[in-house]
Short mmCIF file of C-alpha atoms and ligand atoms in Angstrom, two decimals:
data_model
loop_
_atom_site.label_atom_id
_atom_site.label_comp_id
_atom_site.label_asym_id
_atom_site.label_seq_id
_atom_site.Cartn_x
_atom_site.Cartn_y
_atom_site.Cartn_z
CA MET A 1 1.92 -6.57 23.47
CA LEU A 2 1.94 -3.07 21.62
CA ASP A 3 1.30 -0.45 24.45
CA VAL A 4 -1.54 0.86 22.51
CA LYS A 5 -2.89 3.43 25.33
CA HIS A 6 0.38 5.18 24.92
CA ILE A 7 0.88 4.81 20.75
CA ARG A 8 -2.95 6.59 21.09
CA GLU A 9 -1.65 9.52 22.72
CA ASP A 10 0.77 10.46 19.59
CA PHE A 11 -1.96 10.72 17.07
CA PRO A 12 -3.45 13.82 17.90
CA ILE A 13 -6.54 13.01 15.67
CA LEU A 14 -7.58 10.30 17.70
CA ARG A 15 -8.72 12.13 20.19
CA ARG A 16 -11.47 14.21 18.23
CA THR A 17 -15.58 13.32 17.76
CA VAL A 18 -17.41 12.70 14.70
CA HIS A 19 -21.05 13.42 14.58
CA GLY A 20 -20.57 14.14 18.68
CA LYS A 21 -19.23 11.04 19.33
CA PRO A 22 -15.64 9.48 19.63
CA LEU A 23 -13.72 8.57 16.15
CA VAL A 24 -13.25 4.98 15.48
CA TYR A 25 -11.25 5.03 12.77
CA LEU A 26 -11.03 2.11 10.86
CA ASP A 27 -10.25 3.14 7.41
CA ASN A 28 -6.25 2.78 7.53
CA ALA A 29 -5.95 0.46 4.20
CA ALA A 30 -7.19 4.28 2.46
CA THR A 31 -4.74 6.24 4.56
CA THR A 32 -2.93 5.85 8.14
CA GLN A 33 -3.33 8.66 10.81
CA LYS A 34 -0.10 10.44 11.48
CA PRO A 35 1.28 10.82 14.82
CA ARG A 36 2.69 13.87 16.32
CA GLN A 37 6.66 13.18 15.50
CA VAL A 38 5.23 13.02 11.68
CA ILE A 39 3.33 16.29 12.16
CA GLU A 40 6.04 18.13 13.97
CA ALA A 41 9.04 16.91 11.45
CA LEU A 42 7.04 18.73 8.45
CA VAL A 43 6.81 21.97 10.97
CA GLY A 44 10.07 21.23 11.97
CA TYR A 45 11.34 21.06 8.47
CA TYR A 46 9.63 24.43 7.10
CA SER A 47 10.00 26.38 10.56
CA ARG A 48 14.28 26.00 10.14
CA SER A 49 15.86 23.83 7.60
CA ASN A 50 13.88 24.72 4.26
CA ALA A 51 15.65 24.75 1.16
CA ASN A 52 16.07 23.34 -2.37
CA ILE A 53 18.55 20.25 -2.41
CA HIS A 54 21.21 19.13 -3.72
CA ARG A 55 22.55 22.60 -5.55
CA GLY A 56 22.36 24.25 -2.64
CA ILE A 57 26.34 25.39 -1.41
CA HIS A 58 24.70 27.28 1.78
CA ALA A 59 23.96 25.68 5.31
CA LEU A 60 20.14 24.78 4.61
CA ALA A 61 20.53 23.24 1.93
CA GLU A 62 23.05 21.38 3.19
CA GLU A 63 20.90 20.18 5.96
CA ALA A 64 17.79 19.76 3.46
CA THR A 65 19.73 17.30 1.80
CA ALA A 66 21.34 15.37 4.14
CA ALA A 67 17.44 15.11 6.13
CA TYR A 68 16.20 14.22 2.32
CA GLU A 69 18.69 11.46 1.64
CA GLY A 70 19.05 10.52 4.69
CA ALA A 71 15.02 9.23 4.68
CA ARG A 72 16.34 7.54 1.43
CA GLU A 73 18.88 5.38 3.79
CA ARG A 74 15.99 4.98 6.21
CA THR A 75 13.79 3.63 3.64
CA ALA A 76 16.56 1.15 2.32
CA ARG A 77 16.90 -0.17 5.99
CA PHE A 78 13.16 -0.44 6.78
CA LEU A 79 12.77 -2.93 3.36
CA HIS A 80 16.44 -3.89 3.89
CA ALA A 81 17.48 -3.20 0.54
CA PRO A 82 21.02 -3.70 0.00
CA SER A 83 21.79 -0.18 -0.28
CA GLU A 84 20.15 3.47 -0.89
CA ARG A 85 21.17 3.27 -4.51
CA GLY A 86 17.76 0.72 -5.03
CA ILE A 87 15.27 3.77 -3.26
CA VAL A 88 13.63 5.66 -5.75
CA PHE A 89 11.25 8.55 -4.42
CA THR A 90 8.04 9.10 -6.15
CA ARG A 91 4.66 10.45 -5.77
CA ASN A 92 2.73 7.60 -4.52
CA ALA A 93 2.61 3.60 -5.39
CA THR A 94 0.96 4.16 -8.23
CA GLU A 95 3.10 6.50 -9.83
CA ALA A 96 6.11 3.72 -8.72
CA ILE A 97 4.68 0.74 -10.63
CA ASN A 98 3.70 4.04 -13.43
CA LEU A 99 7.76 4.51 -13.67
CA VAL A 100 8.12 0.77 -14.15
CA ALA A 101 5.62 -0.06 -16.77
CA GLN A 102 6.82 2.87 -18.61
CA SER A 103 10.65 3.25 -18.45
CA TRP A 104 11.18 -0.63 -17.92
CA GLY A 105 7.92 -2.27 -20.05
CA ARG A 106 8.09 -0.18 -23.18
CA ALA A 107 11.72 -0.90 -23.86
CA ASN A 108 11.58 -4.76 -22.83
CA LEU A 109 8.43 -6.17 -24.00
CA LYS A 110 7.32 -6.81 -27.48
CA PRO A 111 4.36 -9.08 -28.75
CA GLY A 112 4.67 -12.16 -27.87
CA ASP A 113 5.64 -11.51 -24.53
CA GLU A 114 3.63 -11.93 -20.96
CA ILE A 115 2.71 -10.02 -17.98
CA LEU A 116 1.18 -12.38 -15.48
CA LEU A 117 -0.85 -10.09 -13.26
CA THR A 118 -3.50 -11.77 -10.74
CA GLU A 119 -7.45 -11.17 -10.06
CA MET A 120 -7.11 -9.58 -6.82
CA GLU A 121 -5.23 -6.41 -7.81
CA HIS A 122 -5.50 -3.05 -7.51
CA HIS A 123 -6.20 -0.41 -10.36
CA ALA A 124 -3.06 0.78 -9.84
CA ASN A 125 -1.31 -2.88 -10.23
CA LEU A 126 -3.47 -3.27 -13.61
CA VAL A 127 -4.04 -0.16 -15.48
CA PRO A 128 -0.69 0.18 -16.24
CA TRP A 129 0.47 -3.09 -17.50
CA GLN A 130 -3.04 -2.79 -19.67
CA MET A 131 -1.33 0.71 -21.54
CA VAL A 132 2.01 -1.06 -21.70
CA ALA A 133 0.64 -3.99 -23.34
CA LYS A 134 -1.42 -2.01 -25.68
CA ALA A 135 1.74 -0.13 -26.31
CA THR A 136 4.12 -2.63 -27.14
CA GLY A 137 2.04 -5.68 -28.01
CA ALA A 138 2.68 -7.93 -24.83
CA GLN A 139 -0.23 -9.89 -23.70
CA LEU A 140 -1.44 -9.68 -20.27
CA ALA A 141 -2.51 -13.29 -18.30
CA PHE A 142 -4.17 -13.24 -14.87
CA ILE A 143 -4.00 -15.43 -11.79
CA GLY A 144 -7.43 -16.49 -10.71
CA ILE A 145 -8.37 -16.69 -6.90
CA SER A 146 -10.13 -19.45 -5.00
CA ASP A 147 -13.32 -18.42 -3.03
CA ASP A 148 -12.01 -18.16 -0.46
CA GLY A 149 -9.98 -14.91 -1.52
CA ARG A 150 -6.47 -16.78 -2.20
CA LEU A 151 -4.01 -16.95 -5.64
CA LYS A 152 -4.75 -20.13 -7.49
CA LEU A 153 -0.91 -21.31 -6.82
CA GLU A 154 -1.55 -24.51 -9.57
CA GLU A 155 -2.79 -22.18 -11.77
CA TYR A 156 0.42 -19.83 -11.57
CA GLU A 157 2.41 -22.91 -12.45
CA GLN A 158 0.63 -23.67 -15.85
CA LYS A 159 0.64 -19.70 -16.19
CA LEU A 160 4.12 -19.17 -16.01
CA THR A 161 5.81 -19.88 -19.35
CA ARG A 162 8.75 -18.77 -20.99
CA LYS A 163 6.89 -15.81 -22.48
CA THR A 164 6.59 -14.40 -18.64
CA LYS A 165 8.47 -11.74 -18.29
CA LEU A 166 7.32 -10.06 -15.85
CA VAL A 167 4.87 -11.45 -12.39
CA ALA A 168 3.08 -8.42 -10.53
CA PHE A 169 0.92 -8.81 -8.21
CA THR A 170 0.09 -7.60 -4.03
CA HIS A 171 1.84 -8.87 -1.32
CA MET A 172 -1.88 -8.30 0.61
CA SER A 173 -5.04 -7.65 -0.93
CA ASN A 174 -6.66 -4.40 0.20
CA VAL A 175 -10.26 -5.93 -0.44
CA LEU A 176 -9.46 -9.64 0.83
CA GLY A 177 -6.85 -9.04 3.24
CA THR A 178 -4.87 -11.78 1.85
CA ILE A 179 -0.90 -12.12 1.92
CA ASN A 180 0.27 -13.92 -1.11
CA PRO A 181 3.32 -15.68 -0.91
CA VAL A 182 5.54 -13.50 -2.14
CA ALA A 183 8.97 -15.04 -1.57
CA ASP A 184 7.73 -18.83 -3.43
CA ILE A 185 5.72 -16.82 -6.32
CA ALA A 186 8.99 -14.61 -6.78
CA ALA A 187 11.34 -18.00 -6.77
CA ARG A 188 9.21 -19.90 -9.38
CA ALA A 189 9.38 -16.57 -11.81
CA ARG A 190 12.82 -16.34 -11.41
CA ARG A 191 13.78 -20.08 -12.30
CA MET A 192 11.66 -19.27 -15.68
CA GLY A 193 13.50 -15.88 -16.05
CA ALA A 194 10.74 -13.59 -15.15
CA LEU A 195 11.05 -10.31 -13.22
CA THR A 196 8.59 -10.21 -10.17
CA LEU A 197 7.31 -6.66 -9.24
CA VAL A 198 5.71 -6.51 -5.64
CA ASP A 199 2.72 -3.98 -4.74
CA ALA A 200 3.35 -3.83 -1.13
CA ALA A 201 0.80 -0.75 -1.11
CA GLN A 202 -0.86 -2.33 2.00
CA SER A 203 1.76 -5.15 3.25
CA ALA A 204 4.37 -2.35 4.27
CA PRO A 205 2.13 -0.73 7.04
CA HIS A 206 1.42 -3.78 8.71
CA LEU A 207 4.31 -6.74 8.26
CA PRO A 208 8.07 -6.58 8.53
CA LEU A 209 9.61 -6.69 5.01
CA ASP A 210 12.95 -7.94 3.59
CA VAL A 211 13.21 -7.47 0.18
CA GLN A 212 16.46 -9.96 0.22
CA ALA A 213 14.33 -12.21 1.70
CA LEU A 214 11.43 -12.05 -0.19
CA GLY A 215 13.89 -12.15 -3.75
CA CYS A 216 11.56 -9.86 -5.47
CA ASP A 217 13.32 -7.72 -8.56
CA VAL A 218 10.68 -4.41 -7.65
CA LEU A 219 8.59 -3.51 -4.45
CA VAL A 220 6.26 -0.35 -4.12
CA CYS A 221 4.77 1.48 -1.45
CA SER A 222 3.14 4.79 -0.03
CA ALA A 223 4.02 6.55 2.43
CA HIS A 224 0.79 7.88 3.61
CA LYS A 225 -0.34 3.95 4.27
CA MET A 226 2.21 4.12 6.78
CA LEU A 227 2.17 6.70 9.19
CA GLY A 228 3.40 9.37 6.63
CA PRO A 229 2.55 12.09 4.35
CA THR A 230 0.69 11.99 1.42
CA GLY A 231 3.28 12.72 -1.92
CA VAL A 232 5.52 9.91 -1.53
CA GLY A 233 5.91 6.76 -2.74
CA VAL A 234 8.89 4.52 -2.64
CA LEU A 235 10.11 2.29 -5.59
CA TYR A 236 12.95 0.04 -4.35
CA ALA A 237 14.09 -1.88 -7.36
CA LYS A 238 17.86 -4.01 -7.59
CA GLU A 239 20.22 -1.50 -9.12
CA GLU A 240 21.11 -3.51 -12.05
CA LEU A 241 17.49 -3.53 -12.88
CA LEU A 242 17.51 0.29 -12.19
CA GLU A 243 20.87 0.73 -14.15
CA ARG A 244 19.39 -1.03 -17.39
CA MET A 245 16.14 1.40 -17.14
CA ASP A 246 16.04 4.54 -19.07
CA PRO A 247 14.65 7.47 -17.19
CA PHE A 248 10.90 8.00 -16.77
CA LEU A 249 10.81 11.89 -16.40
CA GLY A 250 13.37 13.88 -18.65
CA GLY A 251 14.30 17.58 -16.31
CA GLY A 252 16.41 18.98 -13.69
CA GLU A 253 17.98 16.66 -11.35
CA MET A 254 17.81 14.01 -13.23
CA ILE A 255 20.84 14.61 -15.61
CA SER A 256 24.85 14.49 -15.47
CA ASP A 257 25.31 17.01 -18.87
CA VAL A 258 22.48 18.29 -21.13
CA TRP A 259 23.43 19.82 -24.40
CA LEU A 260 21.06 21.71 -26.77
CA THR A 261 20.19 18.33 -28.15
CA HIS A 262 21.06 15.98 -26.11
CA ALA A 263 21.51 14.89 -22.39
CA THR A 264 23.46 11.99 -20.79
CA TRP A 265 21.54 11.01 -16.85
CA ASN A 266 22.74 10.99 -13.74
CA GLU A 267 23.34 8.17 -11.74
CA ILE A 268 20.91 5.91 -9.88
CA PRO A 269 18.35 6.78 -7.83
CA TRP A 270 18.55 10.63 -9.05
CA LYS A 271 18.30 9.51 -12.66
CA PHE A 272 14.18 8.93 -11.85
CA GLU A 273 13.79 11.76 -10.07
CA ALA A 274 13.46 14.53 -12.03
CA GLY A 275 12.50 17.98 -10.53
CA THR A 276 12.28 19.27 -7.33
CA PRO A 277 11.23 16.54 -5.08
CA ASN A 278 8.69 16.66 -2.19
CA ILE A 279 11.18 17.12 0.31
CA ALA A 280 9.82 17.89 3.60
CA ASP A 281 7.59 14.93 2.91
CA VAL A 282 9.56 12.26 2.27
CA ILE A 283 11.73 13.64 5.04
CA ALA A 284 8.74 12.97 7.42
CA PHE A 285 8.67 9.84 5.82
CA GLY A 286 11.73 8.79 7.45
CA VAL A 287 10.22 9.56 10.79
CA ALA A 288 7.30 7.50 10.35
CA LEU A 289 9.52 4.82 9.74
CA ASP A 290 11.53 5.40 12.43
CA TYR A 291 8.38 5.35 14.80
CA LEU A 292 7.47 1.61 12.74
CA ASP A 293 10.61 0.60 13.50
CA ARG A 294 10.62 1.81 17.26
CA ILE A 295 7.59 -0.30 18.06
CA GLY A 296 8.39 -2.71 16.23
CA MET A 297 7.24 -4.64 12.65
CA PRO A 298 6.76 -7.87 14.65
CA ALA A 299 4.62 -6.57 17.47
CA ILE A 300 3.01 -4.59 15.22
CA ARG A 301 1.71 -7.70 13.24
CA ALA A 302 1.44 -9.68 16.28
CA HIS A 303 -1.11 -7.31 17.49
CA GLU A 304 -3.12 -6.75 14.21
CA ARG A 305 -3.44 -10.13 13.44
CA GLU A 306 -4.90 -10.90 17.33
CA LEU A 307 -7.47 -7.72 16.24
CA THR A 308 -8.60 -9.15 13.26
CA ALA A 309 -9.22 -12.40 14.79
CA TYR A 310 -11.33 -10.68 17.09
CA ALA A 311 -12.67 -8.44 14.92
CA MET A 312 -13.88 -11.35 11.93
CA LYS A 313 -15.20 -13.27 15.55
CA ARG A 314 -17.29 -10.69 16.24
CA LEU A 315 -18.31 -9.94 12.87
CA GLN A 316 -19.47 -13.87 12.13
CA GLU A 317 -21.31 -13.75 14.65
CA LEU A 318 -23.49 -10.70 13.10
CA LYS A 319 -27.09 -12.69 11.19
CA ASP A 320 -27.38 -12.14 7.08
CA ILE A 321 -23.48 -10.85 6.80
CA THR A 322 -20.84 -12.21 4.08
CA LEU A 323 -16.93 -11.87 4.65
CA TYR A 324 -14.99 -12.11 2.19
CA GLY A 325 -11.08 -12.92 1.57
CA PRO A 326 -9.16 -15.60 3.96
CA PRO A 327 -10.35 -16.97 7.27
CA ALA A 328 -7.93 -15.05 10.36
CA GLY A 329 -4.51 -16.26 10.35
CA GLU A 330 -1.31 -16.60 8.80
CA ASP A 331 -1.88 -15.43 5.56
CA ARG A 332 -4.40 -12.69 6.28
CA GLY A 333 -3.97 -8.96 7.34
CA GLY A 334 -6.58 -6.53 8.88
CA ALA A 335 -8.51 -5.57 5.32
CA ILE A 336 -11.68 -7.09 6.21
CA SER A 337 -14.84 -6.50 3.56
CA PHE A 338 -18.54 -7.61 4.04
CA ASN A 339 -21.33 -7.16 2.75
CA LEU A 340 -25.06 -7.64 4.97
CA GLU A 341 -28.42 -8.90 3.18
CA GLY A 342 -30.16 -6.24 2.00
CA LEU A 343 -27.81 -3.52 2.81
CA HIS A 344 -26.16 -1.49 0.60
CA PRO A 345 -22.77 -1.20 1.48
CA HIS A 346 -22.66 2.89 1.13
CA ASP A 347 -25.63 2.94 3.40
CA VAL A 348 -23.83 0.66 6.36
CA GLY A 349 -20.57 3.14 5.51
CA THR A 350 -23.06 6.38 6.04
CA ALA A 351 -24.90 4.93 8.97
CA LEU A 352 -21.40 3.71 10.77
CA ASP A 353 -20.70 7.54 10.37
CA HIS A 354 -23.28 8.62 12.19
CA GLU A 355 -22.28 6.63 15.25
CA GLY A 356 -18.54 7.97 14.38
CA VAL A 357 -16.95 4.95 12.78
CA ALA A 358 -14.96 5.51 10.25
CA ILE A 359 -14.82 2.84 7.36
CA ARG A 360 -14.92 2.27 3.73
CA ALA A 361 -17.56 1.31 1.13
CA GLY A 362 -17.11 0.83 -2.45
CA HIS A 363 -15.62 -1.16 -5.18
CA HIS A 364 -12.07 -0.24 -3.36
CA CYS A 365 -10.20 0.32 -6.94
CA ALA A 366 -10.52 -3.06 -7.51
CA LYS A 367 -13.17 -3.97 -10.51
CA PRO A 368 -12.15 -6.85 -11.71
CA LEU A 369 -12.19 -8.07 -7.95
CA MET A 370 -15.50 -7.29 -7.55
CA ARG A 371 -17.08 -8.86 -10.61
CA ARG A 372 -14.96 -12.17 -9.64
CA LEU A 373 -16.93 -11.91 -6.22
CA GLY A 374 -20.08 -11.20 -7.66
CA VAL A 375 -20.84 -7.44 -6.01
CA ALA A 376 -20.81 -4.12 -7.30
CA ALA A 377 -19.33 -2.88 -3.48
CA THR A 378 -18.25 -4.14 -0.18
CA ALA A 379 -18.15 -2.03 3.01
CA ARG A 380 -14.12 -2.57 4.53
CA ALA A 381 -12.93 -2.06 7.92
CA SER A 382 -9.30 -2.19 8.13
CA VAL A 383 -6.69 -1.52 11.29
CA ALA A 384 -3.58 -0.64 12.39
CA LEU A 385 -1.65 -0.45 15.20
CA TYR A 386 -3.58 2.20 16.90
CA ASN A 387 -7.09 -0.04 16.71
CA THR A 388 -8.19 -1.44 20.08
CA THR A 389 -10.74 -4.47 20.70
CA GLU A 390 -13.02 -1.60 22.21
CA GLU A 391 -12.93 0.05 19.00
CA ILE A 392 -14.15 -3.27 16.91
CA ASP A 393 -16.86 -3.73 19.84
CA ARG A 394 -17.97 0.22 18.75
CA LEU A 395 -18.13 -1.20 15.23
CA ILE A 396 -20.26 -4.04 15.58
CA GLU A 397 -22.66 -1.81 17.83
CA ALA A 398 -22.66 0.60 14.60
CA ILE A 399 -23.35 -1.91 12.37
CA ASP A 400 -26.29 -3.58 14.90
CA ALA A 401 -27.95 -0.06 15.00
CA ALA A 402 -27.69 0.90 11.45
CA ARG A 403 -29.17 -2.66 10.70
CA ARG A 404 -31.92 -2.22 13.04
CA PHE A 405 -32.51 1.28 11.77
CA PHE A 406 -32.70 0.29 8.09
CA GLN A 407 -34.81 -2.92 9.34
CA ARG A 408 -37.46 -0.36 10.29
CA SER A 409 -37.47 1.92 7.61
CA ILE A 410 -37.97 -1.13 5.30
CA LYS A 411 -40.94 -1.86 7.44
CA VAL A 412 -42.37 1.17 7.43
CA ALA A 413 -41.78 1.30 3.71
CA ALA A 414 -43.79 -1.39 3.68
N1 PMP B 1 -2.23 -1.17 -4.69
C1 PMP B 1 -3.25 -1.31 -3.64
C2 PMP B 1 -3.02 -2.74 -2.81
C3 PMP B 1 -3.49 -0.41 -2.57
O1 PMP B 1 -4.25 -0.59 -1.74
C4 PMP B 1 -3.54 1.03 -2.73
C5 PMP B 1 -4.30 2.22 -2.44
N2 PMP B 1 -5.90 1.68 -2.22
C6 PMP B 1 -2.07 1.23 -3.65
C7 PMP B 1 -1.92 0.71 -4.76
C8 PMP B 1 -2.23 2.80 -4.42
O2 PMP B 1 -1.88 3.07 -3.71
P1 PMP B 1 -1.45 5.16 -3.83
O3 PMP B 1 -2.90 5.27 -4.08
O4 PMP B 1 -0.67 5.55 -2.43
O5 PMP B 1 -0.82 5.32 -4.90
#
């Protein structure tokens, strides 16, 4: 059991009010709030240790370098990666996917090859592959989803062929909450000689992750969804894959030697980190991972699973609601999309905001999935470790208030 009351005390923003009501923050799939330990790490770094890293020979530069590289080791431990050599810091998960698409994709894909994706991908794991397919002549193929929002694994079996060079898919859908069976998908891809890329942007903050147990070749996530700062993404890849890949960006830091006409590359992972990185935010991200691990990812998962089940039960009790994705259970996380009959999700979001309840409404950067669901948009509530059942009750009350308000205005208009 999580001591949520205690945890909440670490998050200063959770004490604020919005429109005169205590904030209920249920937009965690977009970004999570930050504990004071992370905020203090940022202030502490700029107050005490700020310097550029790797090149310096003075004390501050050494401190900053040790803290930055320490965060890399921390990230490797969090993901159970074999070593920090497989951890590259980028700007966000999107950039990490683009790095693989551009560096690996352009060099390894050709006409006749296939990239296998799914219908539930975020644009971040769709558009980079569309771009690389266009550039190389490779084809895109898609695993469909069932009406309850699960991947059709029998379709995966059919579509995975010797032509498939990469299977790139989300671990947890940011719309449906579906948790995909990564180890099974990766094992099948491996048998067919295809690489796997896992978009863990939504799972990394909520589930224990072990890249070796999952058996994937690449996994990406974003610090800002994991209690860390914005501006930091993680690319984990098997070392031999990173060794074989050319750099994504050229410049300082990523070189071994440079002549006027050519250059040689630094070792991994620095080969992929051109220019001055986001030093302070990477260091604070390491503190966020300490925070998550101190509480324990299995405990976080258990808490959020309970909260999700409670939220889905309460939402289901409402009349005229459509809930998307699988029922609460083993293969579901806490991103809960819904629509209320006759109400536009944006109106629902605005009405909830007036009650101090922050959710998201829109296409959630998953337009092909919206088309598959037959809607333009959904409302989405998404939970994190600091949310409580009382906050779910506030969500339900706010939805009730919104329905009453809009029904009244419809009647007045009629
Ligand atoms: N994949 C998924 C499933 C996501 O939910 C998101 C963020 N909404 C991303 C990728 C992209 O993350 P970022 O914007 O931090 O790059």
